[in-house]
PDB file of C-alpha atoms in Angstrom:
ATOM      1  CA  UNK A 242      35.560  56.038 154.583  1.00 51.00           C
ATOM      2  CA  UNK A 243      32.312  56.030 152.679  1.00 55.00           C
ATOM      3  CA  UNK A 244      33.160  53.932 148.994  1.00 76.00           C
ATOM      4  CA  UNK A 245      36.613  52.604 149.864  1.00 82.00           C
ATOM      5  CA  UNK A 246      37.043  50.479 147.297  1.00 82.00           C
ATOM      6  CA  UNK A 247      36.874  53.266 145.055  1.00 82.00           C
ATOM      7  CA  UNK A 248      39.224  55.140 146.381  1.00 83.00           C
ATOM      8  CA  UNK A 249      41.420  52.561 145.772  1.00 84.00           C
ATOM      9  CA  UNK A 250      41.024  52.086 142.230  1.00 82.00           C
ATOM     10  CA  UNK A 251      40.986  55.486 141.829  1.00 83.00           C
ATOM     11  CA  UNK A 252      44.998  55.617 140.792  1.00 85.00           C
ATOM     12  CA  UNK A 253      45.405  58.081 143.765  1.00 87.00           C
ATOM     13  CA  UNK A 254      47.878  55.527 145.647  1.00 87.00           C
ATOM     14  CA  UNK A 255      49.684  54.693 143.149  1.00 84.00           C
ATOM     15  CA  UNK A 256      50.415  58.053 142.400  1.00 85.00           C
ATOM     16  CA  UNK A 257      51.220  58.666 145.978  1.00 86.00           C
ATOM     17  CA  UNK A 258      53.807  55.521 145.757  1.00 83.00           C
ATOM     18  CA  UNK A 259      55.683  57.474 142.457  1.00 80.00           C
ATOM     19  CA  UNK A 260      55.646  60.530 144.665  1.00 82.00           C
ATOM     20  CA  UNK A 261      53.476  62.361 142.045  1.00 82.00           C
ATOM     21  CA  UNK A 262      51.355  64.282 144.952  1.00 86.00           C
ATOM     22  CA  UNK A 263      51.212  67.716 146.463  1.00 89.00           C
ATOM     23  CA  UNK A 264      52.513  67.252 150.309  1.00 89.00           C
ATOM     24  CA  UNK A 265      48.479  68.114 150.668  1.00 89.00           C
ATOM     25  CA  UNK A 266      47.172  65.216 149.381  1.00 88.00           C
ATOM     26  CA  UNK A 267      50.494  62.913 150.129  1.00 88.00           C
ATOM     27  CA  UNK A 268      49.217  64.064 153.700  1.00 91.00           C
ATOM     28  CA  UNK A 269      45.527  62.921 153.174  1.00 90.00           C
ATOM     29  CA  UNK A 270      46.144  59.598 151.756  1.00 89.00           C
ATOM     30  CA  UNK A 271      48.623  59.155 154.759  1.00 91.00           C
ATOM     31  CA  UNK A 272      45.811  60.056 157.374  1.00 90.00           C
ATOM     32  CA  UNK A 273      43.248  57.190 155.265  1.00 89.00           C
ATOM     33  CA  UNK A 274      45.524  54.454 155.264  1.00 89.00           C
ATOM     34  CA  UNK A 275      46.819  55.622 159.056  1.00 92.00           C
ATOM     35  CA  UNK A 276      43.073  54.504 159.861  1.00 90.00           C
ATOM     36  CA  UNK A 277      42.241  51.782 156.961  1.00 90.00           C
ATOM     37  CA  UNK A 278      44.331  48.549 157.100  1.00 90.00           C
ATOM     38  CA  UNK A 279      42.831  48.227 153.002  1.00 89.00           C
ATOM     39  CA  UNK A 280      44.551  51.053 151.897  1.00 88.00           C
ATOM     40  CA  UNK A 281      47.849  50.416 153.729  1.00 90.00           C
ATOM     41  CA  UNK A 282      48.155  46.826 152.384  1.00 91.00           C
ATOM     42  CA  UNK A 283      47.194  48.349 148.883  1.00 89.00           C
ATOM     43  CA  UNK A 284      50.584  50.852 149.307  1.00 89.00           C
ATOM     44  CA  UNK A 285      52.497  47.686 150.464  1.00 90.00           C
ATOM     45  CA  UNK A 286      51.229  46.005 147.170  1.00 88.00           C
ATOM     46  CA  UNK A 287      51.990  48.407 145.104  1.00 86.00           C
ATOM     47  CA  UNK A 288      54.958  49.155 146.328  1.00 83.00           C
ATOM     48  CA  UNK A 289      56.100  45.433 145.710  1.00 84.00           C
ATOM     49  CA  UNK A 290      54.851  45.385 142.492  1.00 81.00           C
ATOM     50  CA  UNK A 291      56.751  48.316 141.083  1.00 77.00           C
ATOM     51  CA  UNK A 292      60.357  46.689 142.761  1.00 75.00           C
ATOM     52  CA  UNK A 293      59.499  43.390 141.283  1.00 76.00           C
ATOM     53  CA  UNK A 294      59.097  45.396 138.063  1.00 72.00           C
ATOM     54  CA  UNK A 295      62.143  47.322 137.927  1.00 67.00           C
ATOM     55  CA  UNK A 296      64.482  44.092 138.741  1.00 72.00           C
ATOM     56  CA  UNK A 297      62.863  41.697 136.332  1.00 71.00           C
ATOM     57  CA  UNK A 298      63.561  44.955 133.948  1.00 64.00           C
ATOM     58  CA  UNK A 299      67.128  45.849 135.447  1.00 58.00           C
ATOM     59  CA  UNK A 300      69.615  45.824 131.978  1.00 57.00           C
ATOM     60  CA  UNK A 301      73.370  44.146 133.173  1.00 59.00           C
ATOM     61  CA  UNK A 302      76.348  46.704 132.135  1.00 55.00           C
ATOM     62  CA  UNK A 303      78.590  45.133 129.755  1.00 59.00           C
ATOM     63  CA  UNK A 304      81.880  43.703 130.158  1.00 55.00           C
ATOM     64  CA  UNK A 305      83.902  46.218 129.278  1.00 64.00           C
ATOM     65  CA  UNK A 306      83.135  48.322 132.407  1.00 59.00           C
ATOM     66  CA  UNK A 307      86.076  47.655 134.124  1.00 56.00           C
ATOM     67  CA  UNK A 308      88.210  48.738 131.791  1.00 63.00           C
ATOM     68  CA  UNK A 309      86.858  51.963 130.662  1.00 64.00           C
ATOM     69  CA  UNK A 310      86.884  52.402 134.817  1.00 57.00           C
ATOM     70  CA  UNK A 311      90.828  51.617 134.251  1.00 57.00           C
ATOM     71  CA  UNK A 312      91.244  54.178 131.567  1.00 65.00           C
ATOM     72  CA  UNK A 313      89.208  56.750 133.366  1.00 60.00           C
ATOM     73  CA  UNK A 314      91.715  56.507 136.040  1.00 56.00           C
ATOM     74  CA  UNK A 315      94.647  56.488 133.984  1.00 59.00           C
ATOM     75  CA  UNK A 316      95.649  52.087 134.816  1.00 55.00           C
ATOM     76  CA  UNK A 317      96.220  49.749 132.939  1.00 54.00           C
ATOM     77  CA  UNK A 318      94.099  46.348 134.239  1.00 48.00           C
ATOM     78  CA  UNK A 319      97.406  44.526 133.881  1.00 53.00           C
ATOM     79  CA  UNK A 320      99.564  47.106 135.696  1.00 51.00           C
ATOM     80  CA  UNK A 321     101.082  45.978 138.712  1.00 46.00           C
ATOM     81  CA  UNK A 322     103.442  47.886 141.212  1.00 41.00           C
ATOM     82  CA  UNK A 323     106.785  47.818 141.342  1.00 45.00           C
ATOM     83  CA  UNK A 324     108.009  46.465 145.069  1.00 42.00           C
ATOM     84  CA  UNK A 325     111.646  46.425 145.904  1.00 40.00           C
ATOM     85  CA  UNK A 326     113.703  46.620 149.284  1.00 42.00           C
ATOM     86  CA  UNK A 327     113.661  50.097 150.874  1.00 45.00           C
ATOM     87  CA  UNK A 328     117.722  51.426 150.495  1.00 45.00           C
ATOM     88  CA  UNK A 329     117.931  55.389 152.319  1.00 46.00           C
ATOM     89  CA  UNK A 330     119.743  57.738 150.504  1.00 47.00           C
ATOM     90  CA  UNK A 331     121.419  60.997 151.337  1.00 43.00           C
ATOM     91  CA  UNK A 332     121.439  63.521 148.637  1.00 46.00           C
ATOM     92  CA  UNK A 333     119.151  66.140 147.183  1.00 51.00           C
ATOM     93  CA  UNK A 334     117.139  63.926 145.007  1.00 52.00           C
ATOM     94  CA  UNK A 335     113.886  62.965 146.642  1.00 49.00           C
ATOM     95  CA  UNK A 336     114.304  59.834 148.870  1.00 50.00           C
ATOM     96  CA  UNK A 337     111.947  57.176 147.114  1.00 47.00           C
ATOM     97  CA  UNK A 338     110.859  54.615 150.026  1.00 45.00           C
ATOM     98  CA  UNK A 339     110.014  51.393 148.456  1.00 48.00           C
ATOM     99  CA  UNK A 340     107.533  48.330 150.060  1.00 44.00           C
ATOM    100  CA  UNK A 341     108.305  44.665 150.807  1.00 47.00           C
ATOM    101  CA  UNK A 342     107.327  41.829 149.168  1.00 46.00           C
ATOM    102  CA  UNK A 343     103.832  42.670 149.808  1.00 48.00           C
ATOM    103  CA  UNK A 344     102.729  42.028 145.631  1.00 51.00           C
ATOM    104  CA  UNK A 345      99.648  40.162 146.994  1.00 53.00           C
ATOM    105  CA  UNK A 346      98.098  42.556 149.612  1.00 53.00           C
ATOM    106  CA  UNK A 347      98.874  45.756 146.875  1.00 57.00           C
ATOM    107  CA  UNK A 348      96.759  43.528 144.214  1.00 54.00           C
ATOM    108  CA  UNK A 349      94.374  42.798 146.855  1.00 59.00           C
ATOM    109  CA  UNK A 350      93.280  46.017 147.582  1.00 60.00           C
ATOM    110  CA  UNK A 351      93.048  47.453 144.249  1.00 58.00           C
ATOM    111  CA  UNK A 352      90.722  44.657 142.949  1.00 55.00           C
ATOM    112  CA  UNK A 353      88.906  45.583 145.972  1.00 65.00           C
ATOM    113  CA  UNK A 354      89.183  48.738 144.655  1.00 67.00           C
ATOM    114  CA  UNK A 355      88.059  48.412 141.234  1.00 63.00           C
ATOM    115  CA  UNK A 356      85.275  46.592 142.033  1.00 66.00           C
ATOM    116  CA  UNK A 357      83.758  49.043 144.959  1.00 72.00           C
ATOM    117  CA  UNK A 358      83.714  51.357 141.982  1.00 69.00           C
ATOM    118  CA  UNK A 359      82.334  48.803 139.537  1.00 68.00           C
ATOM    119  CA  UNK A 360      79.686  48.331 141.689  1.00 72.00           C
ATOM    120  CA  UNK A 361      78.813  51.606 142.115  1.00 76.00           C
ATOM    121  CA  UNK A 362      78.803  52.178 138.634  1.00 73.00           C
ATOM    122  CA  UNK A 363      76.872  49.128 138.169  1.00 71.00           C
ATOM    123  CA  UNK A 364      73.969  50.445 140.694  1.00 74.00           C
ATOM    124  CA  UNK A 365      74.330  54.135 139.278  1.00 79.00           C
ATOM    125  CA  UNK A 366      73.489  52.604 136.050  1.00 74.00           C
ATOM    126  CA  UNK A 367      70.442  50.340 137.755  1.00 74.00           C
ATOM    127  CA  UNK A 368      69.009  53.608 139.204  1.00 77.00           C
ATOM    128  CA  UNK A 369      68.984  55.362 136.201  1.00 74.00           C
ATOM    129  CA  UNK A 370      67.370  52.438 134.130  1.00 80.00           C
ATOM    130  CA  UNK A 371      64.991  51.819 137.301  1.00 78.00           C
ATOM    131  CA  UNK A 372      64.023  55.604 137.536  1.00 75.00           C
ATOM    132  CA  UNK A 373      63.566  55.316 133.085  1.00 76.00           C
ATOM    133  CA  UNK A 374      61.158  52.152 134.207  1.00 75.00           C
ATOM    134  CA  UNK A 375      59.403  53.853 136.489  1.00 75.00           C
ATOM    135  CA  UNK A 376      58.492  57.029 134.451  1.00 74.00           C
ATOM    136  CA  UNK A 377      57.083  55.168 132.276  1.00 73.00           C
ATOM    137  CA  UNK A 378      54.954  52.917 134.437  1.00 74.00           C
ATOM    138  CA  UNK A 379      54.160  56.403 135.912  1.00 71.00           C
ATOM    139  CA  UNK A 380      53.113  57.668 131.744  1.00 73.00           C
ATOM    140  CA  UNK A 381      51.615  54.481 131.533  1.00 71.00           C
ATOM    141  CA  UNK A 382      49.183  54.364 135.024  1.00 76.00           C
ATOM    142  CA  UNK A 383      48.599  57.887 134.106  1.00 70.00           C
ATOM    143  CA  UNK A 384      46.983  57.000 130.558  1.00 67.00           C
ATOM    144  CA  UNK A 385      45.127  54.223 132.306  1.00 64.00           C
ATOM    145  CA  UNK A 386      43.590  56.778 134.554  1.00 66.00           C
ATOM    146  CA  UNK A 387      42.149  59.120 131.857  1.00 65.00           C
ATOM    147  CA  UNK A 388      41.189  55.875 129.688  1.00 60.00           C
ATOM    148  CA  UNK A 389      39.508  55.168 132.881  1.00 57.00           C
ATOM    149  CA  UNK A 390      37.999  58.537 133.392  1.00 58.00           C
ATOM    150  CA  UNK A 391      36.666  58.612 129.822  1.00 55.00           C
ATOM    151  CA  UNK A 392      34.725  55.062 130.126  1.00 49.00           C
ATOM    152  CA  UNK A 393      33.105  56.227 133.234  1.00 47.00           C
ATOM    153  CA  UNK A 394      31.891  59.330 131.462  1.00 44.00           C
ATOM    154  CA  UNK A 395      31.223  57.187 128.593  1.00 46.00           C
ATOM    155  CA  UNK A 396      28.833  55.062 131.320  1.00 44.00           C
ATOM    156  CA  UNK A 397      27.181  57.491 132.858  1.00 44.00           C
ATOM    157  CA  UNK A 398      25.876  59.249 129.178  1.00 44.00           C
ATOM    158  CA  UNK A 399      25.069  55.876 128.313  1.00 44.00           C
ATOM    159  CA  UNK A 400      22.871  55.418 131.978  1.00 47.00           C
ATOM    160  CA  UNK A 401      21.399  58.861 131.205  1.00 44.00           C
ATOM    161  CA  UNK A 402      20.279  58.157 127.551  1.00 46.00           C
ATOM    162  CA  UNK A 403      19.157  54.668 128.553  1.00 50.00           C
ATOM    163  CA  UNK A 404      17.087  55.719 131.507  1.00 51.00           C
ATOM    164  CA  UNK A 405      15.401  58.674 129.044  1.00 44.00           C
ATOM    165  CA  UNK A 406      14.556  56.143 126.290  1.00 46.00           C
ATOM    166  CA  UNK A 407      12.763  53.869 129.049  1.00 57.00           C
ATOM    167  CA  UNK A 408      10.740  56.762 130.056  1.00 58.00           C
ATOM    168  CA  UNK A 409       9.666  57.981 126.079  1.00 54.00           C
ATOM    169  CA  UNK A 410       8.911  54.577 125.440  1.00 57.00           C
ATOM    170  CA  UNK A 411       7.001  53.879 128.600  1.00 60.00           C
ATOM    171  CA  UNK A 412       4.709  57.565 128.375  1.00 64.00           C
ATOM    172  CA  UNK A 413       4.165  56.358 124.517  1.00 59.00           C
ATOM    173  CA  UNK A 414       2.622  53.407 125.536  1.00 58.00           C
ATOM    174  CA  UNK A 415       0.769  54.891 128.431  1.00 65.00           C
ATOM    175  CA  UNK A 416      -2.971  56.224 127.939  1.00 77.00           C
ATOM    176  CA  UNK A 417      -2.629  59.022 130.828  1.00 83.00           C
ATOM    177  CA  UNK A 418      -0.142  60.886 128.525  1.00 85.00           C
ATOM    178  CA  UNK A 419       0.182  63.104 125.729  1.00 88.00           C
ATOM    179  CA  UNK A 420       2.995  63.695 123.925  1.00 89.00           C
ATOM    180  CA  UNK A 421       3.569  66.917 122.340  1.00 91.00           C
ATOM    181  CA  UNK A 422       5.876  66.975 119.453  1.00 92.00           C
ATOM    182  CA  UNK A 423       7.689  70.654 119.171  1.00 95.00           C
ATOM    183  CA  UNK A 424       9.481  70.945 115.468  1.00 96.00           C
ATOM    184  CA  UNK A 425      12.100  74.172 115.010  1.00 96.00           C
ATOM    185  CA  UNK A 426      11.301  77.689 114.297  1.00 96.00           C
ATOM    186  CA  UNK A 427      13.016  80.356 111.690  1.00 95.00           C
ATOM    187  CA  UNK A 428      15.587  81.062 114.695  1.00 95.00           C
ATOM    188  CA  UNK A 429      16.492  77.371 114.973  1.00 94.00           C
ATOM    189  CA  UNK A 430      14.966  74.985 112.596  1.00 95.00           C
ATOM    190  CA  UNK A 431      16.576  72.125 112.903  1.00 94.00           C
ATOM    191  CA  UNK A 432      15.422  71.888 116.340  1.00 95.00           C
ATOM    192  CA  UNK A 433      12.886  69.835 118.181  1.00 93.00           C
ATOM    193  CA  UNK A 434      11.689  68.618 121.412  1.00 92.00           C
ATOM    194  CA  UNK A 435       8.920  66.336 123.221  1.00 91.00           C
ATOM    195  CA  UNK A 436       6.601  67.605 125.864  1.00 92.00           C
ATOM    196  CA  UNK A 437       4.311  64.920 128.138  1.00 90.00           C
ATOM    197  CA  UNK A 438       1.603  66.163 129.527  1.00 91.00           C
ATOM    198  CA  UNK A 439      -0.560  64.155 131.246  1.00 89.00           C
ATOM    199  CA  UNK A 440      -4.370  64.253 131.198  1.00 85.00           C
ATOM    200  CA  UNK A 441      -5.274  63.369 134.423  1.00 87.00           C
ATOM    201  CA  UNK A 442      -3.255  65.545 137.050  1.00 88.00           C
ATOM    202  CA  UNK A 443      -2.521  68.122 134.272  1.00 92.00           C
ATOM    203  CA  UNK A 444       1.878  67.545 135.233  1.00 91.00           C
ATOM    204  CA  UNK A 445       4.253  68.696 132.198  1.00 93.00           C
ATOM    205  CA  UNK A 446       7.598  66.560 132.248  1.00 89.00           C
ATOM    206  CA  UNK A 447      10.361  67.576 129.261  1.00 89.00           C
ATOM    207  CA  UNK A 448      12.701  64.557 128.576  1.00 84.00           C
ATOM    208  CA  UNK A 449      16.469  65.818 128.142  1.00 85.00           C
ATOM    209  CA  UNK A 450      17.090  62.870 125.784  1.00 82.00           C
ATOM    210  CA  UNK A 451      14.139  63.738 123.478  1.00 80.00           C
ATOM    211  CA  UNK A 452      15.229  67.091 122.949  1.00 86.00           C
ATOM    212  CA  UNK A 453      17.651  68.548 119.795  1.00 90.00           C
ATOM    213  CA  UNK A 454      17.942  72.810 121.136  1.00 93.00           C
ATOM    214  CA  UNK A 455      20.352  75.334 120.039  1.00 91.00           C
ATOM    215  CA  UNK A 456      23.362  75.904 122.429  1.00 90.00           C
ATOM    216  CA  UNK A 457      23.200  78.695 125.388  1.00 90.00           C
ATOM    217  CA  UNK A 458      26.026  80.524 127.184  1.00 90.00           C
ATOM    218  CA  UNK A 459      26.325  81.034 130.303  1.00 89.00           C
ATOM    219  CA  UNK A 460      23.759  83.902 131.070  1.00 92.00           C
ATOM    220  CA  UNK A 461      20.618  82.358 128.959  1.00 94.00           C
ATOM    221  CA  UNK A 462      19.013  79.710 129.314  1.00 94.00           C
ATOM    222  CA  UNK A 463      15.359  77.744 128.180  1.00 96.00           C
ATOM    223  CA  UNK A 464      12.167  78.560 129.292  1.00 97.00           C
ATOM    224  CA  UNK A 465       8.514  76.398 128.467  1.00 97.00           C
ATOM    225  CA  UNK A 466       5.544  78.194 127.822  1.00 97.00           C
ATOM    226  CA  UNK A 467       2.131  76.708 126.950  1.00 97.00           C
ATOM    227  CA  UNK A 468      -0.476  79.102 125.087  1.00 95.00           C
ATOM    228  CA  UNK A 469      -3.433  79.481 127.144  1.00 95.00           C
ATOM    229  CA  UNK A 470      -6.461  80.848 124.641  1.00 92.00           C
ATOM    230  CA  UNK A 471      -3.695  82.915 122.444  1.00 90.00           C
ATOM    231  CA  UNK A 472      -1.379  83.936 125.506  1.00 95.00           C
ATOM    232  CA  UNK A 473       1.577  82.553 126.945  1.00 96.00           C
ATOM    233  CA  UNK A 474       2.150  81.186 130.354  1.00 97.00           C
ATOM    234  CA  UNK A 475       5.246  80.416 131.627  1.00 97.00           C
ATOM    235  CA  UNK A 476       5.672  76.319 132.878  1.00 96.00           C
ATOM    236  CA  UNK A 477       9.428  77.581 134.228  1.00 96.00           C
ATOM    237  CA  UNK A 478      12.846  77.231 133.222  1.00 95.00           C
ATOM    238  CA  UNK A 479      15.886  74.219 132.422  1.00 92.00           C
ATOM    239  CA  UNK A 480      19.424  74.163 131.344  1.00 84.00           C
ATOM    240  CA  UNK A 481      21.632  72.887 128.892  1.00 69.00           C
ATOM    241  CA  UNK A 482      20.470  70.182 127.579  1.00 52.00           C
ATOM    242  CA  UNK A 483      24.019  68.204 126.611  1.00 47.00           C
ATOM    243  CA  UNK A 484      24.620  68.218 130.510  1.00 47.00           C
ATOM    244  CA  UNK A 485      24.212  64.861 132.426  1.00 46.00           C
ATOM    245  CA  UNK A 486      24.386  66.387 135.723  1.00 48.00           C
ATOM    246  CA  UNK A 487      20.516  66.555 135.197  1.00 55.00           C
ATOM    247  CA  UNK A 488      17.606  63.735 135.401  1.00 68.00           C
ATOM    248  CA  UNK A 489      16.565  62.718 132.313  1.00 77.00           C
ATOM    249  CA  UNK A 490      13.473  64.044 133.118  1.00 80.00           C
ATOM    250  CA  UNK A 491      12.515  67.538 134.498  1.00 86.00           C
ATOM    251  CA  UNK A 492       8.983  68.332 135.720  1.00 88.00           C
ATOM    252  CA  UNK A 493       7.877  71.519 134.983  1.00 93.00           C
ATOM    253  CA  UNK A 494       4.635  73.590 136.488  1.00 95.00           C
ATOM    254  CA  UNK A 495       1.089  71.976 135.806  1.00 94.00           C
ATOM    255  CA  UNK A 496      -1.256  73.392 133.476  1.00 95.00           C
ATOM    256  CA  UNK A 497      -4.983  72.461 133.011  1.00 93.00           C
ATOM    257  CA  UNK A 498      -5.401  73.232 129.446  1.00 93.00           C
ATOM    258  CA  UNK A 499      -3.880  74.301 126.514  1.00 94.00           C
ATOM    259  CA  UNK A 500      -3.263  74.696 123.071  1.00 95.00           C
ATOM    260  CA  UNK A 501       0.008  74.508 122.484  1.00 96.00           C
ATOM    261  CA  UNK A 502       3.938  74.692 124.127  1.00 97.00           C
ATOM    262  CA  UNK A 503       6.820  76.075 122.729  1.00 97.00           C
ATOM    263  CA  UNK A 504      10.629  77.182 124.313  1.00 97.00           C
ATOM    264  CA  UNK A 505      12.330  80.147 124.121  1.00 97.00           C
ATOM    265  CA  UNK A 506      15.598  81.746 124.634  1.00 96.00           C
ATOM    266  CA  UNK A 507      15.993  84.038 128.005  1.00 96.00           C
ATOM    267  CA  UNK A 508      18.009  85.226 130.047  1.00 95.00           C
ATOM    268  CA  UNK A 509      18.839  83.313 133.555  1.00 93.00           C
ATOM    269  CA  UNK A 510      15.787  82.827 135.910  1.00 92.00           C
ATOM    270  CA  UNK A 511      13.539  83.438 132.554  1.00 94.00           C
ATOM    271  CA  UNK A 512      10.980  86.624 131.576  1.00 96.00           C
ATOM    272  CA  UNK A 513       7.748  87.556 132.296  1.00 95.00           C
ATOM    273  CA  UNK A 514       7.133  87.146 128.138  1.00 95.00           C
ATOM    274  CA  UNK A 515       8.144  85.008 126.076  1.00 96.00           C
ATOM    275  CA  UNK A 516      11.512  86.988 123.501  1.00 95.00           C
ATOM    276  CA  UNK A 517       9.879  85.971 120.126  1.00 94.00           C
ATOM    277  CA  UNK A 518      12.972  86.478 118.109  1.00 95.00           C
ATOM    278  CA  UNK A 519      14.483  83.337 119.939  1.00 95.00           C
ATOM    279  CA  UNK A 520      12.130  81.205 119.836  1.00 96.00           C
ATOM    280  CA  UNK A 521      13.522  77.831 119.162  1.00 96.00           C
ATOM    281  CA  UNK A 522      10.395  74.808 119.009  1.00 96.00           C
ATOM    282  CA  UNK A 523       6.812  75.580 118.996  1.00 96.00           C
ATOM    283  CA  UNK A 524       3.655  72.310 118.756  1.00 96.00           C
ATOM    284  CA  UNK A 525      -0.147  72.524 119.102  1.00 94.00           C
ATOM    285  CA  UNK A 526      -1.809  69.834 121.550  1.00 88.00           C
TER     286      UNK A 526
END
């Protein structure tokens, strides 16, 4: 399995080990560690770790169980049982049949007795402080995940921003390119955007982090144009611009002159001419 080590800090076993899967994905991370002696000895691990928690947490019952046991069942702890000689009687009363001397075996057995149901009293309440222990390590792993989630998604703006500031500071300092500074228009002006065009092999690239548009929805989205001796020609289409799905930098269609670029609003896969009304950044060459 491509990226195992991933997988396994993931959070997806130990969610398997709380029993916090579908029977779907249970099933899947049965069949990976059926064929991945990593993942199996991960499970075994965390297993462990989560037994050794809930004993070092276990909470002792006090030591008054046994005799709210005593008054559940109606005894007194210093009760004993009355044991004479067995006489047989002949009358209508109801013939009472009485033991030996057999004191020791009676108080035998019901300490046995008491204490089979102390214990399992005792281990009801461990299982019920144990399953407390574990919810929360299950809260608790779960928080970690979606800290964890956020800091990679944190990371990966932080790659994308990083790798588009290397590039505008790299085409700044190169003599091949130009950059084209586009400030806002009456429909958005707070906006702007850089174009590079360079002035050898006539190539346009935009740069996602050098770029400040207005929001689109789901069926418009940006299109370039450069103005070619007072008309505009379209240099194609890009999306959102808060998305880091993307590159940091697109390249768009070549032009071999030109007097200025600007972006509009469009619908999806762009128009034939530019909608004037939306246009959002406009700057001359």
């Amino acid at each position: 399995m491509e990226n195992l080590k991933a997988y396994i800090e993931s959070g997806v076993l130990e969610l398997y080990v709380l029993g916090d899967l579908s029977p779907e994905e249970a099933l899947q991370v049965e069949e990976i560690a059926s064929q991945n002696p990593e993942v199996r000895d991960e499970i075994a691990a965390i297993e462990l770790a989560m037994e050794n928690y809930a004993m070092q947490n276990a909470v002792e019952p006090s030591a008054d169980v046994e005799k709210k046991l005593f008054e559940k069942l109606g005894i007194r702890a210093d009760d004993d049982l009355e044991t004479t000689s067995a006489t047989p009687q002949y009358s209508d009363e109801p013939r009472i049949v009485r033991l030996d001397n057999s004191d020791g075996k009676i108080r035998t057995l019901r300490f046995a007795l008491v204490a089979c149901v102390a214990l399992l009293v005792v281990s009801t309440a461990a299982l019920f402080i144990t399953y407390n222990k574990l919810n929360d390590a299950h809260d608790q792993i779960a928080s970690l995940n979606l800290d964890k989630q956020k800091f990679a998604g944190v990371v990966s703006q932080l790659e994308f921003e990083n790798k588009g500031l290397d590039n505008m500071v790299a085409m700044a300092d190169s003599k091949e390119w130009a950059t084209i500074r586009m400030a806002g228009q009456p429909f958005s002006p707070n906006s702007k955007m850089n174009v590079y065009w360079n002035k050898k092999d006539k190539s346009v690239l935009i740069n996602y982090v050098a770029m400040d548009l207005p929001k689109t929805d789901a069926q418009h989205e940006y299109q370039l144009w450069a103005m070619v001796n007072g008309k505009p020609v379209s240099l194609g289409v890009f999306g959102k611009t808060d998305s880091t799905t993307n590159e940091a930098l697109q390249k768009m269609q070549t032009i071999q002159e030109a007097q200025a670029f600007a972006v509009t609003i469009e619908p999806m896969g762009g128009s034939v001419n530019p909608t004037m009304e939306k246009l959002s950044v406009m700057g001359g060459v």
